[in-house]
CSV table of C-alpha atoms (C1' of nucleotides) in Angstrom, one decimal:
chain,number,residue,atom,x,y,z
F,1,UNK,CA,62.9,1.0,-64.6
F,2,UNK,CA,64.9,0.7,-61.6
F,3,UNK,CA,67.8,-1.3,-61.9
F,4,UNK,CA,70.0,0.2,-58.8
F,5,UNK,CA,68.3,-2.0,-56.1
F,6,UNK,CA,68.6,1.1,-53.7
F,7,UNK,CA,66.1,3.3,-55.2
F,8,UNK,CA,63.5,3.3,-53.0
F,9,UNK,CA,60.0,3.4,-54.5
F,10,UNK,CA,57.2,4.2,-51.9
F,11,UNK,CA,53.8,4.4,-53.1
F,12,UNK,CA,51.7,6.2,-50.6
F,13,UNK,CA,48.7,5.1,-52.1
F,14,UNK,CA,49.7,1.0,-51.0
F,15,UNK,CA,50.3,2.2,-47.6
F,16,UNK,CA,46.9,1.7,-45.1
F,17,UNK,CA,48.7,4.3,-43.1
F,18,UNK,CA,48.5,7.0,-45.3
F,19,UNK,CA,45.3,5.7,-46.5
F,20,UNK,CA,43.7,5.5,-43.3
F,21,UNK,CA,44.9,9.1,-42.1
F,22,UNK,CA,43.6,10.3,-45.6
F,23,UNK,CA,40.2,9.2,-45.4
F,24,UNK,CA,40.0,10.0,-42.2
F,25,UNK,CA,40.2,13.3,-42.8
F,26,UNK,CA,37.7,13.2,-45.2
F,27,UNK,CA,35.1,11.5,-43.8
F,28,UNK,CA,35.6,13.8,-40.9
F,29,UNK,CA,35.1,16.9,-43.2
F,30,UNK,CA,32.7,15.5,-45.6
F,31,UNK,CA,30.3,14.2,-42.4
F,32,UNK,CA,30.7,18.3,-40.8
F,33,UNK,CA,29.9,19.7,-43.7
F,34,UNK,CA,26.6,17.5,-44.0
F,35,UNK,CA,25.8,18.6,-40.2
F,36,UNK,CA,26.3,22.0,-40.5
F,37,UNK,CA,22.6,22.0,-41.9
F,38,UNK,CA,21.9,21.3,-38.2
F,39,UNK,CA,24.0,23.6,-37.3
F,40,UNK,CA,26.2,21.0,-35.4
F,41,UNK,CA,29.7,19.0,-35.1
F,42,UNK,CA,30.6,15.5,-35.0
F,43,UNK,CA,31.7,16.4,-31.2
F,44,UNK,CA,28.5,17.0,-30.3
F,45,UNK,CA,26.7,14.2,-31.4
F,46,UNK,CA,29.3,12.1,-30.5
F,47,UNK,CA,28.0,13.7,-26.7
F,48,UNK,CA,24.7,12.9,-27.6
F,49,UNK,CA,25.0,9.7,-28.9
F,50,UNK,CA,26.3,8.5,-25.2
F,51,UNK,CA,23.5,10.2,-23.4
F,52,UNK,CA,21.2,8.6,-25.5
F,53,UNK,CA,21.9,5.1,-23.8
F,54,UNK,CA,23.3,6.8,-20.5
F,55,UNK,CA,20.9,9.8,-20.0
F,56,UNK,CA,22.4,12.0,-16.5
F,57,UNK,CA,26.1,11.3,-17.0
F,58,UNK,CA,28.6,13.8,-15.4
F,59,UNK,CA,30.8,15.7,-17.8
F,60,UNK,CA,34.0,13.9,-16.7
F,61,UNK,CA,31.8,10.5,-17.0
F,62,UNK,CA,31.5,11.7,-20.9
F,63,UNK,CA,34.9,12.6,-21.0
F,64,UNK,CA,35.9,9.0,-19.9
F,65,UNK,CA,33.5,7.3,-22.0
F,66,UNK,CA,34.4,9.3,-25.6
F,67,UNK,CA,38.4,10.4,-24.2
F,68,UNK,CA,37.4,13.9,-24.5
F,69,UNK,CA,39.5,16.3,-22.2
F,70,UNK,CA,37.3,17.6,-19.3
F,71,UNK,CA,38.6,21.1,-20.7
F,72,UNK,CA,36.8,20.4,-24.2
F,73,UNK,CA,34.1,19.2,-22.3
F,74,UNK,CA,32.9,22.3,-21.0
F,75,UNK,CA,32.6,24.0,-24.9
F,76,UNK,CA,30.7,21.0,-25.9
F,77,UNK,CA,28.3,21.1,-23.4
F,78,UNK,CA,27.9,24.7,-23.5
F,79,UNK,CA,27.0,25.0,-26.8
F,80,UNK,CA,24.3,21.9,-26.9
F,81,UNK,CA,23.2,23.7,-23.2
F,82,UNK,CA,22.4,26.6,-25.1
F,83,UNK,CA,20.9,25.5,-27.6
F,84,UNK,CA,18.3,24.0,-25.1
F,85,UNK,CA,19.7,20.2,-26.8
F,86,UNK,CA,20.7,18.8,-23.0
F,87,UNK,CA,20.4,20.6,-19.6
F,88,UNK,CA,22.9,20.6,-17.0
F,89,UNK,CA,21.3,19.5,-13.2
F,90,UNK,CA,22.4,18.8,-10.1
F,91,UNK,CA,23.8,15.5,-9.8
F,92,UNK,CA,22.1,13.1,-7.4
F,93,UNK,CA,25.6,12.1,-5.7
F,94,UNK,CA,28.3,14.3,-6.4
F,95,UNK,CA,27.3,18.2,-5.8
F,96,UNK,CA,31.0,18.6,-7.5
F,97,UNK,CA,29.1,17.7,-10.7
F,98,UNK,CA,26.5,18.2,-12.8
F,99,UNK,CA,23.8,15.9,-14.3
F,100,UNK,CA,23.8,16.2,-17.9
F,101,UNK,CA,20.1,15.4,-19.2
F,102,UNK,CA,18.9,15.7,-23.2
F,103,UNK,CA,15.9,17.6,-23.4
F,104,UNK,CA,13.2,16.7,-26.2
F,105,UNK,CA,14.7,19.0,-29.1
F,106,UNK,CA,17.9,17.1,-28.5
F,107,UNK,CA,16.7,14.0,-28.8
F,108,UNK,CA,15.2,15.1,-32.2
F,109,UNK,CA,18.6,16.4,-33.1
F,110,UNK,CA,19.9,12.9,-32.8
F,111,UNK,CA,17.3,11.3,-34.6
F,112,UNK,CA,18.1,14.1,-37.3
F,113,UNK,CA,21.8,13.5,-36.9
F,114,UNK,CA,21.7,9.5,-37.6
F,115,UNK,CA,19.7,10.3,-41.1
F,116,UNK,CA,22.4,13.2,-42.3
F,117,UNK,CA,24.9,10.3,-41.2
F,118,UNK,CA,23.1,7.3,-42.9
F,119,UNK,CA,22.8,9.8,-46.1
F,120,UNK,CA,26.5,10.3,-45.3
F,121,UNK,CA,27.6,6.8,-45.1
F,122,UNK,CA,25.4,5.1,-48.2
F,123,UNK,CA,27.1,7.8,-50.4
F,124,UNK,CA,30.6,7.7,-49.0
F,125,UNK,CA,30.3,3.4,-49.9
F,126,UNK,CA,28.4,3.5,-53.0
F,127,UNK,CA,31.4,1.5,-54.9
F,128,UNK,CA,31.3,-1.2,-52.2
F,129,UNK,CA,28.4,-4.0,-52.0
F,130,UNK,CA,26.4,-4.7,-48.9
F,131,UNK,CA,28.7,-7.7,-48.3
F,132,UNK,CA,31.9,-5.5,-48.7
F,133,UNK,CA,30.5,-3.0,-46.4
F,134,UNK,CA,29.9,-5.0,-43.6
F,135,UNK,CA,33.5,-7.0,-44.2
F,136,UNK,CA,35.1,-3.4,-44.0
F,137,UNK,CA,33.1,-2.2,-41.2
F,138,UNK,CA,34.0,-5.9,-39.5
F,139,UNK,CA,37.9,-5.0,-40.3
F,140,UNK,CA,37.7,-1.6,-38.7
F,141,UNK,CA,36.1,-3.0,-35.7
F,142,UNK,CA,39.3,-5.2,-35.6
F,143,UNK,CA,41.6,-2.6,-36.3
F,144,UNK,CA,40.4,-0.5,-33.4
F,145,UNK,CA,39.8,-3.1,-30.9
F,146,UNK,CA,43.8,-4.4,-31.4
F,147,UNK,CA,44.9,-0.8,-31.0
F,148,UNK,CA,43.5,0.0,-28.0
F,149,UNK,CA,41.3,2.9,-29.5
F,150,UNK,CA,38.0,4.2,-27.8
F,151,UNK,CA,35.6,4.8,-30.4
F,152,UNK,CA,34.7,8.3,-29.9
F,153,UNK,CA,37.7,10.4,-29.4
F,154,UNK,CA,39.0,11.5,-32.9
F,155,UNK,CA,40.4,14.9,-34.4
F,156,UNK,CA,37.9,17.1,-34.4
F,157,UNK,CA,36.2,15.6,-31.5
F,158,UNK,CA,39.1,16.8,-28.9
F,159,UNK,CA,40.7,14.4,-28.1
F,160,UNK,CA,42.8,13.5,-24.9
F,161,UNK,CA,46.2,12.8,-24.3
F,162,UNK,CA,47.7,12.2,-21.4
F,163,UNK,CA,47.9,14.2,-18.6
O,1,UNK,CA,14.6,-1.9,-23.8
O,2,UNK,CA,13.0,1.0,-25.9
O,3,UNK,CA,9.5,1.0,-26.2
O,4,UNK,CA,9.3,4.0,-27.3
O,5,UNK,CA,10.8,4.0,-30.8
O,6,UNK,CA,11.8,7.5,-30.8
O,7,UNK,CA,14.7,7.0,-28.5
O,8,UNK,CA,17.8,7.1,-30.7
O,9,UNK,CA,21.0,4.6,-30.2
O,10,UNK,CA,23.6,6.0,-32.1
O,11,UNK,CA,26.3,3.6,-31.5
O,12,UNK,CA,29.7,5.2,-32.6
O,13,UNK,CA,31.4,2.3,-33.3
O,14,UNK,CA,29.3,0.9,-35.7
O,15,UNK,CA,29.5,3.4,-38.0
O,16,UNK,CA,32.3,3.8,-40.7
O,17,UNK,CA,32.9,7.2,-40.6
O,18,UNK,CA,33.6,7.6,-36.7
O,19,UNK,CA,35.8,4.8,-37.0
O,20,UNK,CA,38.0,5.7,-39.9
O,21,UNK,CA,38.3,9.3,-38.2
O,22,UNK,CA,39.4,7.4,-35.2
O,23,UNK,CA,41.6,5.3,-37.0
O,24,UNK,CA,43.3,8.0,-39.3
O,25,UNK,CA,44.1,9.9,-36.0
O,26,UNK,CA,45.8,7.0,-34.4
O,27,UNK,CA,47.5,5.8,-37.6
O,28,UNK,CA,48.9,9.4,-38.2
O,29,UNK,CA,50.0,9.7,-34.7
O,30,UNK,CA,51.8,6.3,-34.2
O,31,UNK,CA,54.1,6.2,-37.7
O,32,UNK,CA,54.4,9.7,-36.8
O,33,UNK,CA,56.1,8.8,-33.1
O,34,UNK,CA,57.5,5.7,-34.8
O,35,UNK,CA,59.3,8.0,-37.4
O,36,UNK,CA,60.1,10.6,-34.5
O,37,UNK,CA,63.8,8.2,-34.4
O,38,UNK,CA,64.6,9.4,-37.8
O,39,UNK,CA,63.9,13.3,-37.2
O,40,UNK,CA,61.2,13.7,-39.6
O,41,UNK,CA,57.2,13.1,-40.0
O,42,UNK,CA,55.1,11.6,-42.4
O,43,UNK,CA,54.7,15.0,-45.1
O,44,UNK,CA,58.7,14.8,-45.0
O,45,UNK,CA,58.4,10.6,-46.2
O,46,UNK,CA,55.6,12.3,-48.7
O,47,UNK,CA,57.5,14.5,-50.4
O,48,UNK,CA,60.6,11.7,-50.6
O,49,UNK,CA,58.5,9.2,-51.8
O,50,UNK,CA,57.0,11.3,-55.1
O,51,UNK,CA,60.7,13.2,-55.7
O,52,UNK,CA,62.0,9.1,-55.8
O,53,UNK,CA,59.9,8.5,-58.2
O,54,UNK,CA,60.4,12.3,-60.4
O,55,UNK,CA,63.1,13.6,-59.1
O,56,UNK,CA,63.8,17.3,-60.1
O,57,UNK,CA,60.2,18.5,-59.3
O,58,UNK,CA,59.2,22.3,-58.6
O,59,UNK,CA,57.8,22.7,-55.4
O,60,UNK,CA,54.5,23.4,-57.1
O,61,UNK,CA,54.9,20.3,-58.7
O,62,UNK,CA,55.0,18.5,-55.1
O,63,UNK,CA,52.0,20.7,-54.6
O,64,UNK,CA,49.5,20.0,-57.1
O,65,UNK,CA,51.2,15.9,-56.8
O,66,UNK,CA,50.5,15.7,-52.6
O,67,UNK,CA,47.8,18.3,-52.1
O,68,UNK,CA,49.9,20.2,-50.0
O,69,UNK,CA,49.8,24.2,-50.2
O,70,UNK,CA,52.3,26.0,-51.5
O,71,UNK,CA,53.0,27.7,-48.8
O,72,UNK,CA,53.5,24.6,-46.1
O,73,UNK,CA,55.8,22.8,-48.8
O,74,UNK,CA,58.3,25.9,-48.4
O,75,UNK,CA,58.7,24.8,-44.6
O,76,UNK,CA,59.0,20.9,-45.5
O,77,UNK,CA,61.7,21.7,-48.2
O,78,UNK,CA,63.1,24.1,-45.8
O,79,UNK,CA,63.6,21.3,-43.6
O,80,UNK,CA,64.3,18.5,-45.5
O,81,UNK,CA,67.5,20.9,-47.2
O,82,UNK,CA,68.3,21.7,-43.8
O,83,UNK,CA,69.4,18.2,-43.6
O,84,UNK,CA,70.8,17.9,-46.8
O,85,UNK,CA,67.9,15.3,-47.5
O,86,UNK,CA,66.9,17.3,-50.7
O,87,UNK,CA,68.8,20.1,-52.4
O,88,UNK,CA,66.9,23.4,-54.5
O,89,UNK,CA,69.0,23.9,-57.8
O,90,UNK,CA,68.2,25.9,-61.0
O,91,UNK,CA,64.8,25.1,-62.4
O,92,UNK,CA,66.0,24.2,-66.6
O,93,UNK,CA,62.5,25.7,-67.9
O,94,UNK,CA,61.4,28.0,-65.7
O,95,UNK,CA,63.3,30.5,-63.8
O,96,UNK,CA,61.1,31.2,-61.5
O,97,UNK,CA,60.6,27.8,-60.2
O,98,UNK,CA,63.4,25.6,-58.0
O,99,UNK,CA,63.9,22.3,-59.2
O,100,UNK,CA,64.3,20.1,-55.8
O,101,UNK,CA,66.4,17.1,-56.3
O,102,UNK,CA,67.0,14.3,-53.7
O,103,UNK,CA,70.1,13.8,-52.3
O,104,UNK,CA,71.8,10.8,-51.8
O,105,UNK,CA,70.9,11.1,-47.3
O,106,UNK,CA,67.6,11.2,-48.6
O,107,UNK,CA,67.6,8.0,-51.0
O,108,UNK,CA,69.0,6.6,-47.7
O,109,UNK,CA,66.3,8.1,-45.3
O,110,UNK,CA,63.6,7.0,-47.5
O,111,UNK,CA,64.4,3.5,-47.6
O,112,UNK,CA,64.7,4.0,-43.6
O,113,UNK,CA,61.3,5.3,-43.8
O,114,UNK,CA,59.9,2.8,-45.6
O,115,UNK,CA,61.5,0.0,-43.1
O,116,UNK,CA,59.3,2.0,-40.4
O,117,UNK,CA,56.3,2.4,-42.1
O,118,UNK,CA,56.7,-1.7,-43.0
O,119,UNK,CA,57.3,-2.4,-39.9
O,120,UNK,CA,54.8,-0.6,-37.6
O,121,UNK,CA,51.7,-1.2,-40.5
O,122,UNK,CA,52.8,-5.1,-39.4
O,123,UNK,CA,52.0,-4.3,-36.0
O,124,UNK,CA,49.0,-2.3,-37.0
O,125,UNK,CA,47.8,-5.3,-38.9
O,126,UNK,CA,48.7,-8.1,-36.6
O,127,UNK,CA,44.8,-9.3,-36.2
O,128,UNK,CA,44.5,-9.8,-39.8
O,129,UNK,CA,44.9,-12.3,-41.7
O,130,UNK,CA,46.9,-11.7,-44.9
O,131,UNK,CA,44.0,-12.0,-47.1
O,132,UNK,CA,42.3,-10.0,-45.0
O,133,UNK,CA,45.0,-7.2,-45.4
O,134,UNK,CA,45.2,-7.4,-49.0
O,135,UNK,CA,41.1,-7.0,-49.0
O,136,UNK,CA,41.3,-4.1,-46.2
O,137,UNK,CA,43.5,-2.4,-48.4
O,138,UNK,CA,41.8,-2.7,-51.5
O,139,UNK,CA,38.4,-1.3,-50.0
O,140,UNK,CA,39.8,1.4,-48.8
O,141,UNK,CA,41.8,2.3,-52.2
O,142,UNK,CA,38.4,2.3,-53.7
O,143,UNK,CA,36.9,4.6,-50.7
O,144,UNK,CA,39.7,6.6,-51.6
O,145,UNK,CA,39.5,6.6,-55.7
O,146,UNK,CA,35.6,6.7,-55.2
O,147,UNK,CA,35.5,9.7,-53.0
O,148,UNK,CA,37.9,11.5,-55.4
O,149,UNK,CA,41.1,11.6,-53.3
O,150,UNK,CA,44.4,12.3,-54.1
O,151,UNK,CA,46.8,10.0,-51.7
O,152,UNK,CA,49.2,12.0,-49.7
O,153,UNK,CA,47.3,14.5,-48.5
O,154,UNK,CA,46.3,14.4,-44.9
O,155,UNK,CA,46.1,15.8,-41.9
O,156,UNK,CA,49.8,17.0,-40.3
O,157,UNK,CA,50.7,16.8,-43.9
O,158,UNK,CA,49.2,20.6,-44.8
O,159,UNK,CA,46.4,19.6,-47.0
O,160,UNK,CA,45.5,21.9,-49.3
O,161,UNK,CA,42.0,24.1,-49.2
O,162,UNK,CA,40.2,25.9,-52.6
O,163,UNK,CA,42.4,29.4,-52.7
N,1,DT,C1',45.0,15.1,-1.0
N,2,DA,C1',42.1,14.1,-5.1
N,3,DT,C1',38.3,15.2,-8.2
N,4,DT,C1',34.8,18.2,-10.9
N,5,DG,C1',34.0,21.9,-13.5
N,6,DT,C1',35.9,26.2,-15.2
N,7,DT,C1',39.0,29.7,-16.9
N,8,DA,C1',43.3,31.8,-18.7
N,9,DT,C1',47.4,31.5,-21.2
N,10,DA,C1',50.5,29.7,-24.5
N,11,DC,C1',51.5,27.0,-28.3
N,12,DT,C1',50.8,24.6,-32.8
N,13,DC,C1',48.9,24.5,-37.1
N,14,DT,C1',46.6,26.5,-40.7
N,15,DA,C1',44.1,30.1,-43.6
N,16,DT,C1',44.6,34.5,-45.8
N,17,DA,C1',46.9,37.9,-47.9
N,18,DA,C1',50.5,40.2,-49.6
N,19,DC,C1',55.0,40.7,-51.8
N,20,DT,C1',59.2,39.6,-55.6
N,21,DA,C1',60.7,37.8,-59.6
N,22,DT,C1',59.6,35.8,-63.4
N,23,DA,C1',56.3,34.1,-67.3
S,1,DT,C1',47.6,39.2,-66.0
S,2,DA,C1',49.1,34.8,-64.1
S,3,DT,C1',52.5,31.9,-61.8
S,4,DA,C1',56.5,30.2,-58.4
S,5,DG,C1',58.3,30.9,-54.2
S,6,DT,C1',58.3,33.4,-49.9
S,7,DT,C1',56.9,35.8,-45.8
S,8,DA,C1',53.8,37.9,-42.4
S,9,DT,C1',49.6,38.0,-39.9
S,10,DA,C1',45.7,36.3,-37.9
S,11,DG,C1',42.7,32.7,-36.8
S,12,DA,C1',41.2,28.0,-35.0
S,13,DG,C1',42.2,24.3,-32.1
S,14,DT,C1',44.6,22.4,-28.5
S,15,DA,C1',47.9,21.7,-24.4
S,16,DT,C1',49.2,23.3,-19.9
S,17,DA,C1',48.3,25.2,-15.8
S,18,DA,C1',45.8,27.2,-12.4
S,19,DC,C1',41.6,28.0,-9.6
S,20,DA,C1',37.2,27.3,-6.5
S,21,DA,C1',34.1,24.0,-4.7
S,22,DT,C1',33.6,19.6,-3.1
S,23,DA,C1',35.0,14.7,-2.0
DNA sequence: TATTGTTATACTCTATAACTATA
DNA sequence: TATAGTTATAGAGTATAACAATA
């Protein structure tokens, strides 16, 4: 027992930061791992997921919407271009740009991608009850929306600091 | 609208594991630059925080305690030494080992430490209520327990693969 | 002059492997 | 033969800077 007063006693494990950055990491690996049966990253369907609502986007327009660096852009798109996921066209307005389009098999992908991450999800929460889930979820929606955070851009995803 | 029903909508931010990624980045990197004033990141508070509790640990001790491979805790006790934070003496079993004791700069970083991490998870936390916080907390301590971590791992703390 | 996409380079962090001295 | 600590090397990922084409 500590009787000094002085003794510090910090318990990681009481700490949401350490918490937070520790399951973070996990989830980020655990959710990979699942995808490499589609032979994919988080990264790209992170892209995907955004061209899904916003089909033709410009690269840099992905870049703003997810805070992915232009630079990390180009891998991204490269490897779902050749993979015949999303095509890059001409953009209608800018002939700086390209339009980025998903083609049919991507589309799939991302239909294929949502169930590996449902899967995911159900068995990462299995100790928490339907009402608990949503509550955290709710929370973590909270967190991110006080901190200023773009849903999207996270480690492993490249993200972007300033320039 | 979609008509269609094989149009996907992943929405990032509704899903758990995008967001904890997201948050576990932003976490690290904020107490990270909050702690940049004391000279020292969050695997140096990691390492702190178990010796305060068993002080005279082998390195591989702090290892197997933090997840944090061998060869990464050399630097951290490198550098916390360094700064007379922590000192390497004779191991009393095992003569191969060192047995790292805290010194008394470190007993006074670590309660410095702890007055950052306090303080900036208050800030993190400011759109919760307390109760909230206290249920936040436990969720994600029984993410944690339930996926089989060991607390004080993470990333930009050298977790530790399968050798 | 600023922006879009691209490429090259350097830097950080980590993974792997080896080595020594002990057990 | 295995373990504790250390060191070296290489690999992955990222930051920085530059470039050509276009605005």
């Amino acid at each position: 027992m500590d009787t000094t007063g002085d003794h510090a006693h910090l318990r990681l494990d009481e700490h949401p930061t350490f918490l937070l950055a520790q399951l973070g990491v996990h989830t980020t690996e655990r959710f990979s791992a699942a995808l490499a049966s589609l032979g994919i990253q988080p990264r790209h369907v992170a892209v995907l997921s955004v061209l899904s609502d916003s089909d033709g986007l410009s690269q840099q327009q992905l870049c703003d919407s997810l805070h992915i660096h232009r630079n990390v852009m180009v891998g991204i798109v490269d490897e779902l271009e050749r993979r015949e996921f999303v095509e890059r066209r001409k953009h209608p307005a800018n002939r700086r740009a390209y339009a980025v389009h998903v083609l049919p098999a991507g589309k799939r992908l991302l239909v294929e991608a949502e169930r590996v991450l449902d899967g995911y999800e159900a068995e990462f929460t299995s100790s928490l009850q339907p009402d608990e889930r949503r509550e955290f979820l709710a929370l973590l929606q909270r967190l991110a929306v006080n901190g200023g955070l773009h849903v999207g851009a996270h480690y492993g995803c490249g993200a972007d600091p300033v320039e």
